[in-house]
Coordinates of C-alpha atoms in Angstrom, one line a residue:
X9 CA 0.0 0.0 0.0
X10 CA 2.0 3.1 -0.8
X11 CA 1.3 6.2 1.7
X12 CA -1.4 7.7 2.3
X13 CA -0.2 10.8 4.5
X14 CA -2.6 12.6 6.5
X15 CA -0.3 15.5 6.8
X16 CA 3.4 16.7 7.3
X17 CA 5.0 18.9 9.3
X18 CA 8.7 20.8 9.4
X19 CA 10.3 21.4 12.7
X20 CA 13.4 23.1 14.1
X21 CA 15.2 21.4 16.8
X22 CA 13.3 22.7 19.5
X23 CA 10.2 21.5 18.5
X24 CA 8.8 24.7 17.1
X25 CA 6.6 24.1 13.7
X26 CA 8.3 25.9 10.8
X27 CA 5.7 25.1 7.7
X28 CA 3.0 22.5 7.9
X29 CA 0.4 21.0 5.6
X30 CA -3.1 18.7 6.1
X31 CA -3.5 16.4 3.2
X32 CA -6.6 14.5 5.2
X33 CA -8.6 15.7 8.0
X34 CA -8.2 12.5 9.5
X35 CA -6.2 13.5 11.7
X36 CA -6.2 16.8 14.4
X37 CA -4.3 19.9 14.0
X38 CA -2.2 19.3 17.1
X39 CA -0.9 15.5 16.5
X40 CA 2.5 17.7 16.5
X41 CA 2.1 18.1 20.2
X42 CA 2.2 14.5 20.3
X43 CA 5.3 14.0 18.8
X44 CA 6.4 17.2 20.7
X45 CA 5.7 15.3 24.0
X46 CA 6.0 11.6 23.1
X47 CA 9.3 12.0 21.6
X48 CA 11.1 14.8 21.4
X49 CA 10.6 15.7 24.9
X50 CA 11.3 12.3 26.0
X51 CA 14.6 12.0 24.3
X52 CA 14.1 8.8 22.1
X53 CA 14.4 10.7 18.7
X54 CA 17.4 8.4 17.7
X55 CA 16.0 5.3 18.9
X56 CA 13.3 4.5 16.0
X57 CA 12.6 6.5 12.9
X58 CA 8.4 5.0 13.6
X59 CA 7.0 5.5 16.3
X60 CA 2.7 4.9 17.0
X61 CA 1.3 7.2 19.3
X62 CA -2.8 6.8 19.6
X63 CA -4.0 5.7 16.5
X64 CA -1.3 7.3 14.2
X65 CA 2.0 6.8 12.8
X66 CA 4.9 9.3 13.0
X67 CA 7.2 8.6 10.2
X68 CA 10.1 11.0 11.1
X69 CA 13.7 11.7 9.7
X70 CA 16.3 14.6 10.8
X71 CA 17.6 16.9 7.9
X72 CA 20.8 19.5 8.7
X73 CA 18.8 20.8 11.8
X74 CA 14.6 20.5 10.7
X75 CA 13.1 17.3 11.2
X76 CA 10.4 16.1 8.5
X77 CA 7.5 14.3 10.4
X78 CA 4.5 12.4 8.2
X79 CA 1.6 11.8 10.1
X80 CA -0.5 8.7 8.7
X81 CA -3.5 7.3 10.2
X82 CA -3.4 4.0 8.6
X83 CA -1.4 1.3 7.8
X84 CA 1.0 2.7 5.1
X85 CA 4.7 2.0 3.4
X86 CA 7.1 3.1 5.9
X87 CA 9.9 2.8 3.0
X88 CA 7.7 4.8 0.7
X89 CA 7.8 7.5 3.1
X90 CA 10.9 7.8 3.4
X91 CA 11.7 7.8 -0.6
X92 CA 9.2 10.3 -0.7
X93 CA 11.2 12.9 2.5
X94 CA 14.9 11.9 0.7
X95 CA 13.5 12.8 -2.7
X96 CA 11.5 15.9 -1.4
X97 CA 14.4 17.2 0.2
X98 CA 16.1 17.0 -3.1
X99 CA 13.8 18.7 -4.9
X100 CA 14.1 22.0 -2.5
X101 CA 18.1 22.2 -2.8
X102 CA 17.7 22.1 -6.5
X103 CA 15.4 25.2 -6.0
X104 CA 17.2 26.8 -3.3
X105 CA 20.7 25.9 -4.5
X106 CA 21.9 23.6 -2.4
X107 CA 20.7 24.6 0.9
X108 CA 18.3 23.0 3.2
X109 CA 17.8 24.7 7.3
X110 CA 15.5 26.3 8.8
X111 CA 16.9 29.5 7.1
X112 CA 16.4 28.1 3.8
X113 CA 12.7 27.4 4.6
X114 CA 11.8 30.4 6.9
X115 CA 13.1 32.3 3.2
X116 CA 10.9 30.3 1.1
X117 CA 7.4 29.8 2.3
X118 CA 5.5 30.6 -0.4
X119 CA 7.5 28.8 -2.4
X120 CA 7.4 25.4 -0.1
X121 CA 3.4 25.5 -0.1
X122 CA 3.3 25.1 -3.8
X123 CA 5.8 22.8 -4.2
X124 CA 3.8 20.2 -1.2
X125 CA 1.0 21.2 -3.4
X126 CA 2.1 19.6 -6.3
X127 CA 4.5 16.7 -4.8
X128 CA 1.7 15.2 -2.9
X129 CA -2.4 15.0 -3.3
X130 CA -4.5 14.2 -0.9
X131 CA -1.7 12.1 1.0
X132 CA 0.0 10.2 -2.2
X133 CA 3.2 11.1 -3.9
X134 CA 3.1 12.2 -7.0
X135 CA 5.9 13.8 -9.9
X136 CA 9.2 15.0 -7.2
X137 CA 11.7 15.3 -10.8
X138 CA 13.2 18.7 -10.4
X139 CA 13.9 18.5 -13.8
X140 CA 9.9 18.4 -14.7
X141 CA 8.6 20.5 -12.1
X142 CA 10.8 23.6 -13.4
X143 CA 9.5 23.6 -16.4
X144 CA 5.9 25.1 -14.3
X145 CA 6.9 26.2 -11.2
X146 CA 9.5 28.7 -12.6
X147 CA 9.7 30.7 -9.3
X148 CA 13.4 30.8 -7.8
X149 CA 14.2 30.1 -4.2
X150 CA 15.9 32.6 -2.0
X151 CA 19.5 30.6 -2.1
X152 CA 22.0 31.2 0.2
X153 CA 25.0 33.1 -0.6
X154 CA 27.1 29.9 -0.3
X155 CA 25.3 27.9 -2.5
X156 CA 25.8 26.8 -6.4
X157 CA 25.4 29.1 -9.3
X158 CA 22.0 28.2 -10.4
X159 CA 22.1 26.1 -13.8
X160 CA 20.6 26.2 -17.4
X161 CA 17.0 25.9 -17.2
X162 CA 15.8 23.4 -19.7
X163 CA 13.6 24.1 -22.7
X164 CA 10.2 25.1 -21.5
X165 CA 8.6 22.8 -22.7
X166 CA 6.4 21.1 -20.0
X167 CA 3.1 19.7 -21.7
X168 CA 4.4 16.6 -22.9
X169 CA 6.4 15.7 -20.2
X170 CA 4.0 16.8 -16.9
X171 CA 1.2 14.5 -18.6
X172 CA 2.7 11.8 -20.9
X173 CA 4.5 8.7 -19.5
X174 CA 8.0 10.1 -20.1
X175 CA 8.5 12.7 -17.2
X176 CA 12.7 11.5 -16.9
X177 CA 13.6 12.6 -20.3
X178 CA 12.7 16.5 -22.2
X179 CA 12.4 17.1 -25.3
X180 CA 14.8 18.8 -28.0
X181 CA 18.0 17.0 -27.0
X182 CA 20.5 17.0 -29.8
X183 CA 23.8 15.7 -30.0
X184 CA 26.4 15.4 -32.6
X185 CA 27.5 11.8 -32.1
X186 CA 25.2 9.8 -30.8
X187 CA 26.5 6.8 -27.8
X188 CA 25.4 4.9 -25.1
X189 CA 27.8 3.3 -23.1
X190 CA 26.4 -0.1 -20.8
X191 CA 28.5 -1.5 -17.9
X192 CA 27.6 -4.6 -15.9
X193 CA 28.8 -4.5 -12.6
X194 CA 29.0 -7.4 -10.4
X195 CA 30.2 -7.7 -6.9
X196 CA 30.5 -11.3 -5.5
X197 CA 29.6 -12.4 -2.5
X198 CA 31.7 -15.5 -1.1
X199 CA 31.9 -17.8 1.9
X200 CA 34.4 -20.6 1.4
X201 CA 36.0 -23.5 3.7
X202 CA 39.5 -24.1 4.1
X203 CA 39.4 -27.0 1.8
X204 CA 38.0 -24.8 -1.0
X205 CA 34.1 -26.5 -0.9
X206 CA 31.4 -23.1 -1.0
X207 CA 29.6 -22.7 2.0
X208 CA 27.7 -19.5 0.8
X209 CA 27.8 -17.9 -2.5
X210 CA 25.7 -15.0 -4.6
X211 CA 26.3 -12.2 -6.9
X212 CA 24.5 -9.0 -7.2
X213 CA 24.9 -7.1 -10.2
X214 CA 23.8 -3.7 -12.0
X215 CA 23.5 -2.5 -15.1
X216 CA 24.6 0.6 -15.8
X217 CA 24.4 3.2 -18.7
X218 CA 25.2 6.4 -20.0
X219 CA 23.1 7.7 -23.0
X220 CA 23.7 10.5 -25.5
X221 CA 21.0 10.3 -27.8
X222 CA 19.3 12.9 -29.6
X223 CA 15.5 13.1 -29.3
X224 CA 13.2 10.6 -27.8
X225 CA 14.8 6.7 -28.8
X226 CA 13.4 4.1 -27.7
X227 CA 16.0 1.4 -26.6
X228 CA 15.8 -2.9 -26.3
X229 CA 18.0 -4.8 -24.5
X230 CA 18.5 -8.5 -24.4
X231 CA 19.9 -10.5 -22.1
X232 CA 20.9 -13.9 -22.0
X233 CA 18.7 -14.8 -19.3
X234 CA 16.5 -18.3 -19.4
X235 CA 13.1 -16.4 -18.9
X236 CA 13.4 -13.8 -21.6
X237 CA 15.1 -16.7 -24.3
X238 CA 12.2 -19.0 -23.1
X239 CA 9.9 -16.2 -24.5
X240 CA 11.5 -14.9 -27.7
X241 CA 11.7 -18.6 -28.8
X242 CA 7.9 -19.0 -28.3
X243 CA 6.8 -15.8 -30.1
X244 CA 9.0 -16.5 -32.7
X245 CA 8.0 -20.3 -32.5
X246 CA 11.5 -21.6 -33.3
X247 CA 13.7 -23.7 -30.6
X248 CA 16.0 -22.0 -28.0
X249 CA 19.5 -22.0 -29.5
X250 CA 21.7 -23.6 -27.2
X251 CA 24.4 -21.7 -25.0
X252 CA 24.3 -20.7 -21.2
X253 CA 21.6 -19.3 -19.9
X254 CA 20.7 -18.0 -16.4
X255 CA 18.2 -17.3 -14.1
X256 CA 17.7 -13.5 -12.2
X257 CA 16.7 -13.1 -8.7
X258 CA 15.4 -9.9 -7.7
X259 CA 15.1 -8.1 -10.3
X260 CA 14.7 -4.2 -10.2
X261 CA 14.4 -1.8 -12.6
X262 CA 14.6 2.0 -13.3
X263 CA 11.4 3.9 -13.8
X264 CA 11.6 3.7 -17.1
X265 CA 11.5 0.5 -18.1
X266 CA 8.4 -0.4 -20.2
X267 CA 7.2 -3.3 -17.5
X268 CA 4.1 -3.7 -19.3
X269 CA 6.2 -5.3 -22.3
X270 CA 8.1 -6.9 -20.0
X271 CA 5.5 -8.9 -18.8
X272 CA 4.4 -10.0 -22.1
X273 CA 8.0 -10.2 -24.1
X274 CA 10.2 -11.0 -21.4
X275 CA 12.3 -7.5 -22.8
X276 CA 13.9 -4.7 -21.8
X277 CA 12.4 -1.5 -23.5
X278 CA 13.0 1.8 -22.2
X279 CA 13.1 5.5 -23.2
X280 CA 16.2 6.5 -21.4
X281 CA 16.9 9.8 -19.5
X282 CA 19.6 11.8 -20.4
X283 CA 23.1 10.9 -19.3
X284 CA 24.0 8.1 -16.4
X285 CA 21.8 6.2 -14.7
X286 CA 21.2 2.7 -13.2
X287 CA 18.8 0.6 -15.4
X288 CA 18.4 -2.6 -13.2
X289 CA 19.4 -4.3 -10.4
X290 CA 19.7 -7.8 -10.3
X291 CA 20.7 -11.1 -7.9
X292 CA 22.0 -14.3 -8.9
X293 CA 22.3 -17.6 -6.1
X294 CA 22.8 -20.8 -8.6
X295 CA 25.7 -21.3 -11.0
X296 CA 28.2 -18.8 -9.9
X297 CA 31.2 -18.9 -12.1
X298 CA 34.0 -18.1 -9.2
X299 CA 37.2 -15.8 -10.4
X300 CA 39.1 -17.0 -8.1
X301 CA 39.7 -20.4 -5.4
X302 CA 42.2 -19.8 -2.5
X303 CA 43.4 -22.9 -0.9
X304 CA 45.3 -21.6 2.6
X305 CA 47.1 -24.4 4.9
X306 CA 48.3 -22.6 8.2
X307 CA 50.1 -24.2 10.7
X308 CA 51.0 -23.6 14.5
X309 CA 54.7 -24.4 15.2
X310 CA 54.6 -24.6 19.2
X311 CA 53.7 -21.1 21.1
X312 CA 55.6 -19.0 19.1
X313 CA 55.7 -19.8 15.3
X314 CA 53.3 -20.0 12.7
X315 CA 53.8 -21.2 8.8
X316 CA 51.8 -19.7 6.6
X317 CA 51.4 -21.4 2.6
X318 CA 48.4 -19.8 0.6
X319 CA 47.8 -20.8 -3.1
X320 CA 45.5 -18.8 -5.2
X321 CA 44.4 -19.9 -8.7
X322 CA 42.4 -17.6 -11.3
X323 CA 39.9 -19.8 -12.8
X324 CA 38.6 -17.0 -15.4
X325 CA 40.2 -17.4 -19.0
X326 CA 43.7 -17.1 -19.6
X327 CA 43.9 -13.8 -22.1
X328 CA 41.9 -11.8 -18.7
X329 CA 43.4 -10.1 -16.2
X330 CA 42.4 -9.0 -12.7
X331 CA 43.8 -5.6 -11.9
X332 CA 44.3 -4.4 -7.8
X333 CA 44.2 -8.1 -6.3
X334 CA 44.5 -7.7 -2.3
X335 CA 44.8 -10.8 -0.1
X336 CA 44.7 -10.4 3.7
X337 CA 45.7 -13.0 5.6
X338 CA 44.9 -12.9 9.8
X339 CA 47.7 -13.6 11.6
X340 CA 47.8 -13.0 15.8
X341 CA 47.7 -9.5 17.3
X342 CA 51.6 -10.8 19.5
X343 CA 53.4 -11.4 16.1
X344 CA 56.8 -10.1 16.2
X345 CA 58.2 -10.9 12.7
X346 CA 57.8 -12.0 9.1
X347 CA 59.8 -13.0 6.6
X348 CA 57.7 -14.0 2.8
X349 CA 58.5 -15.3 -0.1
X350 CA 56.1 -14.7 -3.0
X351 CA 56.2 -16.1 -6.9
X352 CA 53.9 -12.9 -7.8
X353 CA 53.2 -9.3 -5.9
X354 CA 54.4 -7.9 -3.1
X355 CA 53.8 -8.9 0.6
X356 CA 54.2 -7.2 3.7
X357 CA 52.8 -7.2 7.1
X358 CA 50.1 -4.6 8.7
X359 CA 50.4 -4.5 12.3
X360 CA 47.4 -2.2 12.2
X361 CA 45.0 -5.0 11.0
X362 CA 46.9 -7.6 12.3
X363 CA 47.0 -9.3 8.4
X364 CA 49.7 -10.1 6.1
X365 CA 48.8 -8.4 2.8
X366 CA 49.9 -9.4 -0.4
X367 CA 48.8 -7.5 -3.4
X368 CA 49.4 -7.7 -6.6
X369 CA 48.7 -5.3 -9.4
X370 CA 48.1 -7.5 -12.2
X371 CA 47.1 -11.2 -11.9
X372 CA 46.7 -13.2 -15.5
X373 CA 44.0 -15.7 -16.0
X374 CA 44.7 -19.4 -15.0
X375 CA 47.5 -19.0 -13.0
X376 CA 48.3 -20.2 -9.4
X377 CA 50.7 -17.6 -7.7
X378 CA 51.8 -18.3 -4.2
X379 CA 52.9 -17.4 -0.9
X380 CA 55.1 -18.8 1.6
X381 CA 55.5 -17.0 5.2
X382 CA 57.2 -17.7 8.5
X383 CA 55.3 -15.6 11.6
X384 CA 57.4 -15.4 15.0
X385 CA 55.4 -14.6 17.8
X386 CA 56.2 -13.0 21.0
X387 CA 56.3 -15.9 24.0
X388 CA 54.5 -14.8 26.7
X389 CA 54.7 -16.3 30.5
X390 CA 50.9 -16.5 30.9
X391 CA 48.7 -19.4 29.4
X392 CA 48.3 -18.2 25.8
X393 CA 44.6 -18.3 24.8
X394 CA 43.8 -20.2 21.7
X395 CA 43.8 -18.3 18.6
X396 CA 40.5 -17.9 16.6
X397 CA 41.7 -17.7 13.0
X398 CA 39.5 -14.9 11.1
X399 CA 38.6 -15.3 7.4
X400 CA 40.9 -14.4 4.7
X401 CA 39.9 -11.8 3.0
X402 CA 40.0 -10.9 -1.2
X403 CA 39.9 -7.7 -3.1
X404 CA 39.8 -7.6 -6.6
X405 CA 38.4 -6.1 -9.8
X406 CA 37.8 -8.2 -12.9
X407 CA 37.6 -6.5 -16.2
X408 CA 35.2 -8.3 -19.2
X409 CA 33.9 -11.2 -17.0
X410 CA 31.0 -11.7 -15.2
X411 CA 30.8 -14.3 -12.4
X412 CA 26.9 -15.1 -12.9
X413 CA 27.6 -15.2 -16.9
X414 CA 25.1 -12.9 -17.9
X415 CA 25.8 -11.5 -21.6
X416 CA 24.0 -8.7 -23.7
X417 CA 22.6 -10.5 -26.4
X418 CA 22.0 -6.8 -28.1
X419 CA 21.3 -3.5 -27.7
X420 CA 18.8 -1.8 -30.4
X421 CA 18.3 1.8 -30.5
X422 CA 15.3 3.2 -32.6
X423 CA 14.2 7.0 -33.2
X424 CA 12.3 8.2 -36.1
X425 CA 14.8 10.0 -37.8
X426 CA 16.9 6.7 -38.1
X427 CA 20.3 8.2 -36.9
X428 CA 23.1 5.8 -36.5
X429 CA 24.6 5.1 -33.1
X430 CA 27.9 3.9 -31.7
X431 CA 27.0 1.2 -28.5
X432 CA 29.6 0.5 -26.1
X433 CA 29.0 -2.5 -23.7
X434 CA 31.6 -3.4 -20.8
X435 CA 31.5 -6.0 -17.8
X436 CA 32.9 -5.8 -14.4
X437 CA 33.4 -8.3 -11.5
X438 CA 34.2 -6.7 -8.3
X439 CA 34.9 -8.6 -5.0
X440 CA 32.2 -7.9 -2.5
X441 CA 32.6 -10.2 0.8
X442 CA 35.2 -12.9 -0.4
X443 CA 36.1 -14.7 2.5
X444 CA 37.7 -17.8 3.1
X445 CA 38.1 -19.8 6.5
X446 CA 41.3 -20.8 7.4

């Protein structure tokens, strides 16, 4: 259920009401003596964001030194609410130039009570896009004299866009050479045992894009995913071609997306906005494809040396690469020395994180590097406490290879006056929490 807010109020920090304004008259004119009493008096403003006093809901968040309080009255999307305060907040720097106080809104009242006006009716969000609202609420905010030069107002143009179904994107946009550049970033998420089986494993991934296209394109991308392949070989009655597919968990997408068609065509068709922006998020659990297995063996030699062998093998093809490879390895907090010997990178010891870190800058494809270290520790009198070996820990960033395999099949860009474009697609596997036990 998305919210249906029975009003809103702006405070200062002592409690005093700055601008306010009912959407339903479900609710009293003093419910912010209730939050006034019940919480900021109380002291218990950092505790919970929600809090229920009576029969309402006080959805509340803290910004420079107002707080933003939605009252609701029924059950209502608590993350909605909160979209809806981060983007509203948004929306008044970009009119009053970067500033948002109690200055900034003591200086713009008139201007604050249109803009609630047309952000919300009769408690549901509506069009926040600075961008779109501009183009009809031309009045400028009193900015402070430390904020940004104001910039370019766009073509006036506002019909179209306040009404149709394409309120991220104006019209006119012309550009000389037209591009869109596509990157799929992946960050993988690893748990692994000492004797290299998986104990936990995802990836999540976004797509992201930069678009300089004149006028309004419209844009299809395909993916290699077993839904949307599943699909296109049943509309076009013809047998899936063979090759890897995968399956996407989670999927989100940008505003923009045509859903509608996805539904029915299992496609991605979207009129982009101008410039960068995040297309889709996306989760994969089954079939990882690893970049990288690290098989440690650490041994305890009596109280007061440890030997330390760590093999790591890159299982991605052998013309890749894998730039800024980092592996820590926990050693204990009383080690005195190191000595390493290393077939690739550099190694050193970080008394600070209590970790031997090896790096190197440049690791090929289907190679096993290793490293070999001696630890002395300091003997100590007392009973030495047995040591709980942390994780080993990987950083890395793999250029053209994606660990769930997902592939752009192609990306088609159609606008009416048939211009050609140049597309650019890149992939990216980053190392999110890559552990392995030890």
């Amino acid at each position: 259920m998305p919210v249906a807010a029975s009003a809103i109020y702006f405070l200062n920090l002592r409690g005093d009401v700055l601008i306010n304004r009912l959407y339903r008259d479900d609710v009293g004119g003093n419910m912010v003596d209730a939050f006034r009493t019940h919480i900021m008096q109380t002291k218990e403003l950092g505790t919970c964001p929600v809090r229920q006093i009576g029969g309402c809901s006080f959805f509340y968040m803290r910004i420079s030194n107002v707080y933003i309080v939605i009252v609701v009255s029924s059950n209502a999307n608590v993350a909605c609410a909160f979209k809806f305060v981060v983007e509203a907040v948004a929306l008044f720097k970009s009119y009053f130039g970067g500033a948002f106080d109690e200055d900034a809104i003591r200086n713009n009242f008139v201007l604050i009570y249109e803009l609630l006006d047309e952000i919300m009716d009769f408690g549901y969000p509506q069009n926040l896009s600075p961008e779109i609202l501009k183009l009809y609420i031309t009045q400028e905010g009193v900015r402070s004299p430390f904020s940004s030069k104001p910039t370019d107002k766009p073509v006036p143009n506002a019909t179209l866009q306040v009404t149709g179904a394409v309120g991220w994107r104006r019209e006119g946009l012309v550009y000389k050479k037209n591009e869109v550049f596509l990157d799929i970033v992946e960050s993988v998420n690893l748990l692994m045992s000492s004797k290299g089986s998986v104990l936990r494993c995802d990836v999540t991934g976004k797509v992201l894009m930069k678009c300089f296209l004149s006028g309004m394109p419209d844009l299809k991308l395909g993916l290699n995913d077993k839904i949307g392949l599943e699909k296109e070989s049943q509309l076009k009655s013809r047998p899936t071609k063979s090759g890897k597919t995968i399956e996407l968990d989670d999927v989100t997408f940008h505003q923009c997306v045509n859903l509608t068609r996805f539904n029915s065509e299992k496609t991605v068709s979207f009129v982009p906005p101008d410039g960068e922006f995040e297309l889709m998020k996306y989760r994969i659990t089954e079939g990882v494809n690893l970049p990288f297995r690290v098989l440690p063996t650490i041994k305890e030699l009596g109280r007061t040396r440890i030997e330390v062998n760590v093999k790591v093998k890159s299982v991605f093809g052998a013309k890749m690469f894998a730039l800024g490879v980092v592996i820590k390895i926990p050693v204990p907090k009383q080690t005195a020395k190191t000595s390493f010997q290393v077939t690739s990178g550099r190694a050193k010891y970080n008394a600070a994180i209590d970790c031997l870190v090896w790096k190197i800058r440049k690791f090929p494809g289907q190679t096993e590097p290793t490293l070999s270290a001696e630890v002395e520790l300091i003997s100590t009198m007392t009973e030495k406490k047995s040591w709980t070996r942390p994780p080993i820990q990987m950083e890395f960033q793999v250029p053209m290879f994606t660990a769930s395999g997902l592939r752009v099949r192609f990306l088609k860009v159609w606008e009416k006056s048939g211009y050609n474009t140049v597309e650019w697609v890149r992939y990216i596997t980053k190392a999110g929490s890559y552990e392995i036990r030890c």
